[in-house]
Coordinates of C-alpha atoms and ligand atoms in Angstrom, one line a residue:
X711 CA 51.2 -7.7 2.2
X712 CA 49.9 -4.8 3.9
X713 CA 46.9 -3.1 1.9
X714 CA 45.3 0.4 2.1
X715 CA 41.6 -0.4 0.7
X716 CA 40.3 1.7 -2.0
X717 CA 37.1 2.2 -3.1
X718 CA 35.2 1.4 -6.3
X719 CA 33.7 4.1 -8.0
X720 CA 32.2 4.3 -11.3
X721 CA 34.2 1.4 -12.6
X722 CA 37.7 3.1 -11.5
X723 CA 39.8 2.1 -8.1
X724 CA 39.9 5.5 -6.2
X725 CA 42.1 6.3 -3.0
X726 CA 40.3 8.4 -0.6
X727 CA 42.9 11.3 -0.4
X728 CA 42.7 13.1 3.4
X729 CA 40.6 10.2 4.4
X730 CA 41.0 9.3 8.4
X731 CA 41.8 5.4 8.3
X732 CA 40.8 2.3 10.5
X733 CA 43.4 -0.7 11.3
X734 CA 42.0 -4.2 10.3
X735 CA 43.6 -6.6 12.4
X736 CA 43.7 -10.0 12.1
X737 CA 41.3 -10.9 15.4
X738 CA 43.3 -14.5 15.9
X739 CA 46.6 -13.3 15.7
X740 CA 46.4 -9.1 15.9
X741 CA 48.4 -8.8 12.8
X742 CA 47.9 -5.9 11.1
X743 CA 45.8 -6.5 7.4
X744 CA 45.2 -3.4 5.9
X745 CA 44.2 0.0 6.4
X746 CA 40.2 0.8 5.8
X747 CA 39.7 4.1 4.8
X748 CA 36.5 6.1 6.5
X749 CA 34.9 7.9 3.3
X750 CA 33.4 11.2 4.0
X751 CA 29.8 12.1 2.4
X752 CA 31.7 13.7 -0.6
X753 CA 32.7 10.2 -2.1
X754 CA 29.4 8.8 -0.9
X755 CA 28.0 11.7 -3.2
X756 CA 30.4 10.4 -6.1
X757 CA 29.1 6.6 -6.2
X758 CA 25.8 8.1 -6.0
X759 CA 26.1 10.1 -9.3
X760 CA 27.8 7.2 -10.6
X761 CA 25.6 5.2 -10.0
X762 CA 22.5 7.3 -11.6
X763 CA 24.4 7.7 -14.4
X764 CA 24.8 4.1 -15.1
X765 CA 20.9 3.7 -14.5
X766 CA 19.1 4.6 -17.6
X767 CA 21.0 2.4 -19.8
X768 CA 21.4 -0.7 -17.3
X769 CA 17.3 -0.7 -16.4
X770 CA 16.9 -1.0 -20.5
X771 CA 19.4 -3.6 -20.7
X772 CA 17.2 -7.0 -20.6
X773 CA 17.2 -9.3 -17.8
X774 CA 18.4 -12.1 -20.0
X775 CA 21.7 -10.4 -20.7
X776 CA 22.1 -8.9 -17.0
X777 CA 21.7 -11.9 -15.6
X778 CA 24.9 -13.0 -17.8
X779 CA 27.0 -11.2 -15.8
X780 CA 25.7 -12.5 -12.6
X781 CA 25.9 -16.4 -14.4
X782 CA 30.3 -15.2 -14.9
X783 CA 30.5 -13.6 -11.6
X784 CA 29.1 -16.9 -9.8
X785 CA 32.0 -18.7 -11.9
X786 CA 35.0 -16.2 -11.0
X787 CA 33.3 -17.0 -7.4
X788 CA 33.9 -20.3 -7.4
X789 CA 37.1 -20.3 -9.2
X790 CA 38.3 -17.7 -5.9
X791 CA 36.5 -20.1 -2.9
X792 CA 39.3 -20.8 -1.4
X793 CA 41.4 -17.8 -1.1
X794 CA 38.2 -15.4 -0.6
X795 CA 37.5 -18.1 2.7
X796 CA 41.1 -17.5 3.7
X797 CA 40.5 -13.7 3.6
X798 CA 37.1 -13.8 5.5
X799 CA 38.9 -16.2 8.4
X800 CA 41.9 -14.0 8.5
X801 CA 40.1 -10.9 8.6
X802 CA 36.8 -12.2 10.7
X803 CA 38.3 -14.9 12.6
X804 CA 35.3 -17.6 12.3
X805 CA 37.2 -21.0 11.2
X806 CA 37.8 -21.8 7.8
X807 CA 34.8 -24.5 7.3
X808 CA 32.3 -21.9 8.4
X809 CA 34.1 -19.1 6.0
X810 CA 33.6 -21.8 3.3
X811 CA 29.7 -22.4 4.3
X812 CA 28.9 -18.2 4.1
X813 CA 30.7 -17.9 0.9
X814 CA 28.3 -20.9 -0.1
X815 CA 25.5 -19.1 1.1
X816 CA 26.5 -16.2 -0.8
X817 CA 26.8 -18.3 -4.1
X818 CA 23.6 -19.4 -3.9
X819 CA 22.0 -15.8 -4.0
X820 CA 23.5 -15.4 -7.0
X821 CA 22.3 -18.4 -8.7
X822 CA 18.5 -18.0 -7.3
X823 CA 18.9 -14.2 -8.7
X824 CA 20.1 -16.0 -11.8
X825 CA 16.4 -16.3 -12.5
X826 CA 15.1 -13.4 -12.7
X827 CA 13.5 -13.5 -15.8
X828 CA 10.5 -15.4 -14.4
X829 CA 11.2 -13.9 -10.9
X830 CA 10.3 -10.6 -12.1
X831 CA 7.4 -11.2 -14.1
X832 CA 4.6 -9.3 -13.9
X833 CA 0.5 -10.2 -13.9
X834 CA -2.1 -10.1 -16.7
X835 CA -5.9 -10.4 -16.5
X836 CA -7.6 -9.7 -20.0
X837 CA -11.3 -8.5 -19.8
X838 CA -10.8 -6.6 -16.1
X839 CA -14.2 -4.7 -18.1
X840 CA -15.3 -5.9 -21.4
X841 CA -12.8 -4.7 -23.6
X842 CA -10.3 -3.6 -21.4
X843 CA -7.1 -5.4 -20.0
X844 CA -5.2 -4.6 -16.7
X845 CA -1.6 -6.1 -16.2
X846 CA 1.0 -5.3 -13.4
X847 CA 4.8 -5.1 -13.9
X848 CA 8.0 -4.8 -12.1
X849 CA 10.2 -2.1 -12.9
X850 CA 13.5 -1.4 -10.5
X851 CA 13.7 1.3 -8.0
X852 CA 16.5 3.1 -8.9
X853 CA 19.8 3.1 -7.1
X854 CA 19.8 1.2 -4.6
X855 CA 22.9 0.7 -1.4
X856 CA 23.7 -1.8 1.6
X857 CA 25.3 -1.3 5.0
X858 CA 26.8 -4.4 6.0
X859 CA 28.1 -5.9 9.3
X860 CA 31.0 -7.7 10.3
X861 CA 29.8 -10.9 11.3
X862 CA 29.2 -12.5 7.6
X863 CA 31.6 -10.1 5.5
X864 CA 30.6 -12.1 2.0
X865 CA 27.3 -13.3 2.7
X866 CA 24.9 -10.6 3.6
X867 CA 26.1 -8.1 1.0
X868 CA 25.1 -11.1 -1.4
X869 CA 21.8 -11.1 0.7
X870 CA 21.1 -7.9 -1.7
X871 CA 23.6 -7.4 -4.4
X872 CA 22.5 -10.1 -7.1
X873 CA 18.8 -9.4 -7.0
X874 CA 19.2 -5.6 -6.8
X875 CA 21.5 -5.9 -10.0
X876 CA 19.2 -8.5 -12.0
X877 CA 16.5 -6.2 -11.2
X878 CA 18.3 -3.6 -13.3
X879 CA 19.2 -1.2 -10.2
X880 CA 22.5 0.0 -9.7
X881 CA 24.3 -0.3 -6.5
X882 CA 26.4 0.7 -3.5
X883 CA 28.3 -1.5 -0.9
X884 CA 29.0 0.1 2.2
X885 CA 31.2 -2.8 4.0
X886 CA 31.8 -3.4 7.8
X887 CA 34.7 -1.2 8.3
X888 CA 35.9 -4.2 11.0
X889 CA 36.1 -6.7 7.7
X890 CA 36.6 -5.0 4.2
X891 CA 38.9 -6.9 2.7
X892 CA 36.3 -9.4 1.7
X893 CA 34.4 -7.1 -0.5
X894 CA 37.6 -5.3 -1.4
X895 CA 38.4 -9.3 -3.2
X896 CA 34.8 -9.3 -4.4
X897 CA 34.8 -6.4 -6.2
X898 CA 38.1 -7.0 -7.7
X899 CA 35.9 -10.3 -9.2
X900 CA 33.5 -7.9 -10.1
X901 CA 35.7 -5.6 -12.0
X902 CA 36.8 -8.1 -13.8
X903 CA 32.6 -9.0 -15.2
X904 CA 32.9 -6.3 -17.9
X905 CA 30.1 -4.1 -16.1
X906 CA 29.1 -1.0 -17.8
X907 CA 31.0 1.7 -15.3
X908 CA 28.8 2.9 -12.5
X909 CA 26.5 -0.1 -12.3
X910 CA 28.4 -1.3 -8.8
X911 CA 30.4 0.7 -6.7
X912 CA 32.0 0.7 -3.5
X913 CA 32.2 3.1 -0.5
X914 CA 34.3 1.8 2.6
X915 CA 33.8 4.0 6.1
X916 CA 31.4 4.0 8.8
X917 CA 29.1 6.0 10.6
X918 CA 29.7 9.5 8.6
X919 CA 29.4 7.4 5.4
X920 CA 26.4 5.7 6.5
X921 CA 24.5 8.7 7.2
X922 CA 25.5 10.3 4.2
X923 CA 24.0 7.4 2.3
X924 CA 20.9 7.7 4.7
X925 CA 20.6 11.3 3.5
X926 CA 21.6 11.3 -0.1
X927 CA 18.5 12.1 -2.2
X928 CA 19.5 9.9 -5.4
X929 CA 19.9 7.0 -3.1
X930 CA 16.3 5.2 -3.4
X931 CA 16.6 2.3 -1.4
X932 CA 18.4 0.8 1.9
X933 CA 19.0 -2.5 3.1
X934 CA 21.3 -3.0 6.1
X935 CA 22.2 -5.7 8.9
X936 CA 23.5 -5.0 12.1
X937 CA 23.3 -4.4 15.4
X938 CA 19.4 -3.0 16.2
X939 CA 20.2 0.2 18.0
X940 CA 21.7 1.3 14.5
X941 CA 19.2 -0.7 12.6
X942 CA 16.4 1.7 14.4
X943 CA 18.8 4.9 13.0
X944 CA 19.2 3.5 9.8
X945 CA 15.1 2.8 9.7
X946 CA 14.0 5.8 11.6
X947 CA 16.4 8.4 9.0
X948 CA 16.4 6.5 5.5
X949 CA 12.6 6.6 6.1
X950 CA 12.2 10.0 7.3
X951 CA 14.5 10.9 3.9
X952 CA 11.6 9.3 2.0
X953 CA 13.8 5.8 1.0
X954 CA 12.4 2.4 0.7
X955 CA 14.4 0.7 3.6
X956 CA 14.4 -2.6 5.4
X957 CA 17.1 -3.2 8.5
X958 CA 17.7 -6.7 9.8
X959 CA 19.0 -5.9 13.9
X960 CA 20.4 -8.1 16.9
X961 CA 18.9 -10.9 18.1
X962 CA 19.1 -13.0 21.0
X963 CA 17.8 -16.4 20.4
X964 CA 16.3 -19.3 22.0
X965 CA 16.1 -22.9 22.1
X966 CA 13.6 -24.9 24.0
X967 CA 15.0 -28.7 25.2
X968 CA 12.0 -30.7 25.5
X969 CA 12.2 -34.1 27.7
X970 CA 11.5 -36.3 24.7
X971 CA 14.7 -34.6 22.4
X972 CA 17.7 -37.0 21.1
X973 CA 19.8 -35.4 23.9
X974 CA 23.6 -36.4 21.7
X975 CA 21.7 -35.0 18.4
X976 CA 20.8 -32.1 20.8
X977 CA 23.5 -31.3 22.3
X978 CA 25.6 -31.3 19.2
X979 CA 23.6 -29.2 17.4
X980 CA 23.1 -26.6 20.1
X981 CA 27.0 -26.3 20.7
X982 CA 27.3 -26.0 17.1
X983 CA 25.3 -23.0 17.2
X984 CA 26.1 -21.5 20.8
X985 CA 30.1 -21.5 19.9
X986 CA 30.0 -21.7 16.0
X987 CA 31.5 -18.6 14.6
X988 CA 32.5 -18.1 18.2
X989 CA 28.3 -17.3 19.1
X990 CA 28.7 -14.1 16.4
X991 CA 26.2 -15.0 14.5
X992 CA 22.5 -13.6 14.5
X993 CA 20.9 -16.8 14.4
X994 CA 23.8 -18.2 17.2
X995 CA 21.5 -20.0 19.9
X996 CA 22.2 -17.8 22.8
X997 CA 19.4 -19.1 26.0
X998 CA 18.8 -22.5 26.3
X999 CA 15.1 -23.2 27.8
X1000 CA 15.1 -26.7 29.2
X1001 CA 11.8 -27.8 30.3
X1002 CA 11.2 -30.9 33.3
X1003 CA 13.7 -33.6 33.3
X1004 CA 16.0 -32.2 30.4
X1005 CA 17.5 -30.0 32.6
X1006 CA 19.9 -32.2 34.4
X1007 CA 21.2 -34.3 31.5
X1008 CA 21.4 -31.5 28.8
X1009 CA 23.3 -29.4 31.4
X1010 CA 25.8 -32.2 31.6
X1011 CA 26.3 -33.0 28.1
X1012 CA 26.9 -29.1 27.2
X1013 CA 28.7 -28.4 29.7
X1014 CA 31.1 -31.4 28.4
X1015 CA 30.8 -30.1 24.6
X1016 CA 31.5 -26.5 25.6
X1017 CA 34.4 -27.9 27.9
X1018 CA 36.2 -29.9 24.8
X1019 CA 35.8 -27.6 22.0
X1020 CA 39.1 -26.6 20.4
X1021 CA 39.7 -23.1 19.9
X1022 CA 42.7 -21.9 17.9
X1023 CA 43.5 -20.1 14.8
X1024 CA 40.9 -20.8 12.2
X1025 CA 43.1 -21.6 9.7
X1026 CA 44.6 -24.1 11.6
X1027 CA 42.9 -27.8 10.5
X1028 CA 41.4 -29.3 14.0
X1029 CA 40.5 -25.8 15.7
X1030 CA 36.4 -25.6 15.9
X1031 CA 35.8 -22.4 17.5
X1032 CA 38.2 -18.7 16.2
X1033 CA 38.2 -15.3 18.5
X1034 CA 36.0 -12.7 18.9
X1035 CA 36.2 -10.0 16.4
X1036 CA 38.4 -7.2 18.8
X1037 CA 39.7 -7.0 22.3
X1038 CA 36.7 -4.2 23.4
X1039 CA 34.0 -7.1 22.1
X1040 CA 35.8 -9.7 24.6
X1041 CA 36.1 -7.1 27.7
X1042 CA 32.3 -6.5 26.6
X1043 CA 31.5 -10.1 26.9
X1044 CA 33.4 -10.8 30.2
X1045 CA 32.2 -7.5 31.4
X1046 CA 28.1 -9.0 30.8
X1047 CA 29.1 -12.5 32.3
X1048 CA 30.7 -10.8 35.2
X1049 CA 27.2 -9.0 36.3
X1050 CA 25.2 -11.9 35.3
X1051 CA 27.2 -13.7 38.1
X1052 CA 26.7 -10.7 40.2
X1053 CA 23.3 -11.5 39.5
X1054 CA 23.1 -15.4 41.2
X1055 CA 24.0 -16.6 37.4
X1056 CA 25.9 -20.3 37.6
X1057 CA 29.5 -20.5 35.5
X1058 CA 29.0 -24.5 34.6
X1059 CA 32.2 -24.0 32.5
X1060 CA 34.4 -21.2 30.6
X1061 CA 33.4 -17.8 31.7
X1062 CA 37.0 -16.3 31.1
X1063 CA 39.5 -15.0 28.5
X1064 CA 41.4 -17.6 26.8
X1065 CA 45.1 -17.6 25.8
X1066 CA 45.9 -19.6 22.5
X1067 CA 49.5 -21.0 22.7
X1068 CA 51.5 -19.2 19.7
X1069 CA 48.4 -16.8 19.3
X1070 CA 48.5 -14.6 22.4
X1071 CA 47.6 -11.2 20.8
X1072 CA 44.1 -13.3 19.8
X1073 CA 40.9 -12.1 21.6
X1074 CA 40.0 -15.5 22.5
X1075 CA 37.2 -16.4 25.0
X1076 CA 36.2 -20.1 26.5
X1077 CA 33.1 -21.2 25.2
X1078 CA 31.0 -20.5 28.0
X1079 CA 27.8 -22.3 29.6
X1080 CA 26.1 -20.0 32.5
X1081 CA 22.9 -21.6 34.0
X1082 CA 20.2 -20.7 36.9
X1083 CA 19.7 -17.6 35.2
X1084 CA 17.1 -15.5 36.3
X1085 CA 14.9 -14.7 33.7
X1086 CA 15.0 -10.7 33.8
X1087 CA 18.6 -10.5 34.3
X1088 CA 20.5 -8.7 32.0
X1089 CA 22.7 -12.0 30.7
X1090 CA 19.2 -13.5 29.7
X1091 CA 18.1 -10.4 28.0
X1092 CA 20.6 -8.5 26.7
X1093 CA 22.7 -10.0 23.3
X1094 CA 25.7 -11.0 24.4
X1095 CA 27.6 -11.7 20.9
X1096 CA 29.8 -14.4 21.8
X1097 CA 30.6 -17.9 22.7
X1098 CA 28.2 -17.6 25.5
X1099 CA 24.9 -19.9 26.0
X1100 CA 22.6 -19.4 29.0
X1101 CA 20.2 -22.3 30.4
X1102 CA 17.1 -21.4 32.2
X1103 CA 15.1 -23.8 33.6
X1104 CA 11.5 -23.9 33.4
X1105 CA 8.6 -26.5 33.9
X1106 CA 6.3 -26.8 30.9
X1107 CA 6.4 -26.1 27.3
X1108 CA 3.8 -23.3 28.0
X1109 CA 6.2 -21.7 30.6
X1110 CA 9.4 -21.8 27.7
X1111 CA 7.0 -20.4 25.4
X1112 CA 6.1 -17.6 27.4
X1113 CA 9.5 -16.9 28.4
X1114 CA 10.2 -16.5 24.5
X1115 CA 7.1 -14.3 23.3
X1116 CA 7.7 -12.0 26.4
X1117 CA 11.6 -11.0 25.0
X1118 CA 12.1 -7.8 22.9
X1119 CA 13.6 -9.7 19.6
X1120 CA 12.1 -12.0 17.4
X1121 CA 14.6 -13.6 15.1
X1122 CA 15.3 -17.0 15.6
X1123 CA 13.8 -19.9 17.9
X1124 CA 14.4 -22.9 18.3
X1125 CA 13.2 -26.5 19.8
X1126 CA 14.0 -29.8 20.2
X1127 CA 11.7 -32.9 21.1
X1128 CA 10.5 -36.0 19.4
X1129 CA 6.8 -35.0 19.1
X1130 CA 5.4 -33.8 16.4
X1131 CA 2.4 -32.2 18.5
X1132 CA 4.8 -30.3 20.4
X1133 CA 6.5 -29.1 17.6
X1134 CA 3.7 -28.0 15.9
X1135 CA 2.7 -25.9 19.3
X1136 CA 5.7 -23.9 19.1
X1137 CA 6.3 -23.1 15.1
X1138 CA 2.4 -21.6 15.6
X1139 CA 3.0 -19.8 18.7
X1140 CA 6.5 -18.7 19.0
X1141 CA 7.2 -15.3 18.1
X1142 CA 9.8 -15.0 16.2
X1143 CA 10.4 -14.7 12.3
X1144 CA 13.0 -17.6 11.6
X1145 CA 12.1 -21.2 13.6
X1146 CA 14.0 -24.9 13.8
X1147 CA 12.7 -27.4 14.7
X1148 CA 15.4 -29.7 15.8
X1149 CA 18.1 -27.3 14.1
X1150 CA 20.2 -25.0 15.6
X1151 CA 21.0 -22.6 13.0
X1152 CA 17.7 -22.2 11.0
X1153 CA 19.2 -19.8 8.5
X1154 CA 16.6 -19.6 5.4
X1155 CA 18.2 -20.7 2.1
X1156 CA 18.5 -18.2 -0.8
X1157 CA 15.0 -18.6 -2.2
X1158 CA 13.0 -18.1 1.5
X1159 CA 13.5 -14.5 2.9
X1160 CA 15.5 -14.0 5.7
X1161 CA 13.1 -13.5 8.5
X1162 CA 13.0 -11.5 12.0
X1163 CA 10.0 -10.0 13.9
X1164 CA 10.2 -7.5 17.0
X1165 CA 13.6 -5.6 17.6
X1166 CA 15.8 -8.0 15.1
X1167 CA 13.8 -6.2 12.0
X1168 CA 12.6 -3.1 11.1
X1169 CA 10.8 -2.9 7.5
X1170 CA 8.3 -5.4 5.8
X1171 CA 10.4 -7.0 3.1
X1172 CA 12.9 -8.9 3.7
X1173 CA 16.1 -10.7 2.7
X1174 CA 16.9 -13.2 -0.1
X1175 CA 14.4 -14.7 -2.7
X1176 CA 11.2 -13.3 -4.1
X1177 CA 11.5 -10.8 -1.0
X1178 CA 14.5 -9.3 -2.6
X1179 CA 12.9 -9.2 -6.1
X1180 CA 10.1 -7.0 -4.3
X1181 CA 12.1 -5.1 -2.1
X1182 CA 13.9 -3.9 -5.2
X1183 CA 11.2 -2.9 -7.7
X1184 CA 8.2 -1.2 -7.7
X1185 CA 5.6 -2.2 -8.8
X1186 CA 3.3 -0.3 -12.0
X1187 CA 0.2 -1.2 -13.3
X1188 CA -1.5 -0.5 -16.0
X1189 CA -5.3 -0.3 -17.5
X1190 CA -5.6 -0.4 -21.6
X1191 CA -8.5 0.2 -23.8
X1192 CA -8.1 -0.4 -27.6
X1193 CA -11.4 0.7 -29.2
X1194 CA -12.2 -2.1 -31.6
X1195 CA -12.9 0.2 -34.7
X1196 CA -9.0 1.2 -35.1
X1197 CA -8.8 -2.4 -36.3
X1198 CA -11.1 -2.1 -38.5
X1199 CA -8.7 0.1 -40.7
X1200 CA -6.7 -2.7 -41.8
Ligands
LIG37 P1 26.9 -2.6 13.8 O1 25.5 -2.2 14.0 O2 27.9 -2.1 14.8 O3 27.4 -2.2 12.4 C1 26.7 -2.5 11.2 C2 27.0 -1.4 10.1 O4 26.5 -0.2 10.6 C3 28.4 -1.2 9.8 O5 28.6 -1.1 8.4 C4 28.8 0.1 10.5 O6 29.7 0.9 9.8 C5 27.5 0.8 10.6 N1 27.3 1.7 11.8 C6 27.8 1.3 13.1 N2 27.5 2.3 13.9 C7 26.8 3.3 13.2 C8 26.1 4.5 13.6 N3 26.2 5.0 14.8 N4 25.5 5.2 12.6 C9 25.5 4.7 11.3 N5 26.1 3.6 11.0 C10 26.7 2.8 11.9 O7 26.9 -4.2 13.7 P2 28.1 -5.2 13.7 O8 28.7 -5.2 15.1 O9 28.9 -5.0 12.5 O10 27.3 -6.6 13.5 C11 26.8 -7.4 14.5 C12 25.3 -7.2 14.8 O11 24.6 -7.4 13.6 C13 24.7 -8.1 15.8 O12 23.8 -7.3 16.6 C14 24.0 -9.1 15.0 O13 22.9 -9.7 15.7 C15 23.5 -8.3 13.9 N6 23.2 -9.1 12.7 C16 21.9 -9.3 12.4 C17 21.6 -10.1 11.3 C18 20.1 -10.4 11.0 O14 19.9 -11.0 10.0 N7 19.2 -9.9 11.8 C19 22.6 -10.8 10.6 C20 23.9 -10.5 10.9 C21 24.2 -9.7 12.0

């Protein structure tokens, strides 16, 4: 049934009356889902005093009963997998296996936040001068919001949410206005906690909202993910507005193919992450270095796994590989692999639209492998944020690993080989804030921060874990004397 999203304010649903709306299509099918309304600052402004309302009274609650509602919400989570992994394929397109592994990923934020009551803990050292003890503890920021993008509609808001809660902030979610029906679900679950009013609220729009947020002065902090031209805006303003702020940008991410690699373990895995989520994911392998003799066999074997992938409908059991999220992201992506061939880039296979039998209004593409890249070109620099993997060839380790330090972002790479030597070359000299080593996706679990150097991250603290539980509290610390003669009057 058709939907016109609301937003969650202050414990109430609220329509957003004389708002402009956005279609959200289904990207497989083009069916329309729902209408996403684009909040202006005013109701950005209402979640704000909403939220420092609810503040005063949820800091004091202790972090043995907030965590209770994070212990239900986890449940009702779990009890809602499989239709909240049907609303993120139908409005996201990635298959239904990988819907089902994010909203994983997104349960397990909640459980690690689960423990904040030794997460949050503080430090004590009696005696700092005869006499006199010094201790350190956590208190939360204040109220706290996330922009979120697209590509992982339930995951990355539960990147922040959980720990910015059991840290006794309150909170705003600003979803991707391309997939909002997720959180619209979520929240729903979250209504349903029993949450004093105010404590979570959401705000659907986009740019206006966001830089409302940016500019609201009870808004504390600022976490978003997204693409890193906004990630710089969201960095650059938040901060000048005097916010705590950390923004996770776009990525474009390498994997070296050493000789000595178990080329059918290789191949498997790199496909896996080149076309998984049809290559819009951050950490989606998007270059593939091959150094000396890899080059000829790897080529062959991709070229083969690109060439037999099944891409449908994610719902539909069998299909491996879903659309690209909207028609202007496709005529990007052919537009990019059009110059790169302009460029003396190699199609080895795909390199075009793709029609879907039965789902002709999808924005499919082939899964595409483009090789003899040259290294400067625009294809090997720019993201391309789709099923697209480059090969460059190159002669030594050394070579690969220049190839990688010298590109602007930093937030996953990659590489494959049998020796242990080599491996330990590259996690010590690659530059870049997330590495696998014989893994394709190296996507830190919920208790290691999500990490990204260069262009993919703006900000110090990250992500996930005992990042988070830093990221949202600040820190106090305190000197006490206690003359020993008041004692003595008891
Ligand atoms: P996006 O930057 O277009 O949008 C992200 C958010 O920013 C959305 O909520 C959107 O409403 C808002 N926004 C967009 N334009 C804006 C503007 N001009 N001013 C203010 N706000 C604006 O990103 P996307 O297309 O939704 O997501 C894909 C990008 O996210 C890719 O670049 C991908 O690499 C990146 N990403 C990075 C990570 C990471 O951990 N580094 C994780 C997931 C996705």
């Amino acid at each position: 049934m058709l939907k016109k999203l609301r937003n969650y304010i202050n414990g109430q649903w609220m329509d957003v009356p004389d708002a402009q709306t956005l279609d959200v299509l289904n990207p497989a099918t083009g069916e329309l889902l729902a209408h996403v309304p684009l909040s202006p600052a005013a109701e950005v402004d209402r979640a704000a005093q909403a939220a420092a309302a609810a503040f005063p009274e949820w800091r004091r609650t202790p972090p043995v009963a907030r965590v209770q509602y994070l212990f239900k919400l986890k449940r009702l989570l779990e009890e809602n997998f499989d239709e909240l992994a049907g609303i993120i394929t139908q409005e996201n397109g990635k298959i239904l296996d990988e819907a089902k592994g994010e909203l994983t990923r997104a349960i397990e934020n909640v459980e690690v936040a689960c423990g904040i009551p030794m997460m949050m803990q503080g430090d004590f050292l009696e005696d700092i001068a005869r006499g006199i003890d010094e201790f350190m503890i956590r208190q939360p920021v204040g109220v706290c919001a996330t922009i979120a993008p697209f590509n992982f509609p339930a995951m990355i808001p539960f990147w922040y949410l959980p720990y910015a809660l059991a840290c006794g902030n309150t909170y705003i979610i600003k979803p991707s206005e391309r997939c909002p029906m997720t959180m619209q679900r979520v929240m729903e679950l979250i209504d349903a906690l029993g949450l004093p009013p105010g404590v979570v609220n959401l705000v659907n729009g986009s740019a206006e909202t966001v830089n409302a947020i940016l500019d609201h002065p009870v808004i504390r902090a600022v976490t978003f993910v997204g693409s890193t031209a906004v990630a710089r805006h969201i960095y650059s303003r938040a901060a000048a507005n005097g916010k705590r702020v950390q923004a996770q940008g776009g990525a474009k991410n390498p994997v070296i193919v050493l000789p000595d690699a178990d080329l059918s373990m290789t191949t498997r895995i790199v496909a896996d992450s080149a076309f998984g989520s049809a290559g819009q994911r951050c950490l989606a392998s998007s270059v593939a270095i091959t150094v000396g003799e890899a080059r000829n066999p790897f080529m062959e074997a991709i070229r083969e796994a690109a060439a037999s992938r099944v891409v449908g409908y994610g719902l539909n059991p069998g299909v491996e590989m879903g659309p690209v999220i909207t028609p202007q992201s496709r005529e990007r992506i052919l537009g990019l692999l059009d110059r790169g061939i302009k460029d003396g880039a190699q199609v080895a296979v795909g390199g075009h639209a793709k029609t879907v039998s039965g789902y002709e209004n999808g924005n499919f593409v082939e899964p595409t492998v483009i090789h003899d890249l040259a290294p400067g070109s625009e294809l090997a620099r720019i993201e391309v944020f789709g099923p697209v993997l480059g090969v460059i060839h190159v002669d030594t380790i050394e070579d690969a690993l220049n190839l990688i330090n010298s590109g602007q972002y930093g937030n996953q790479a990659c590489l494959f080989t049998s020796s242990g030597a080599a491996a330990r070359k590259f996690r010590y000299e690659a530059d870049a804030g997330n590495i696998g080593i014989n893994i394709g996706v190296a996507a830190p679990m919920a208790f290691f921060p999500f990490s990204g150097w260069k262009d993919s991250f703006f900000g110090d603290l990250h992500g996930q874990g005992k990042h988070a539980v830093e990221f949202f509290t600040q820190t106090k610390v305190v000197i006490e004397r206690w003359p020993s003669d008041w004692s003595r009057k008891f």
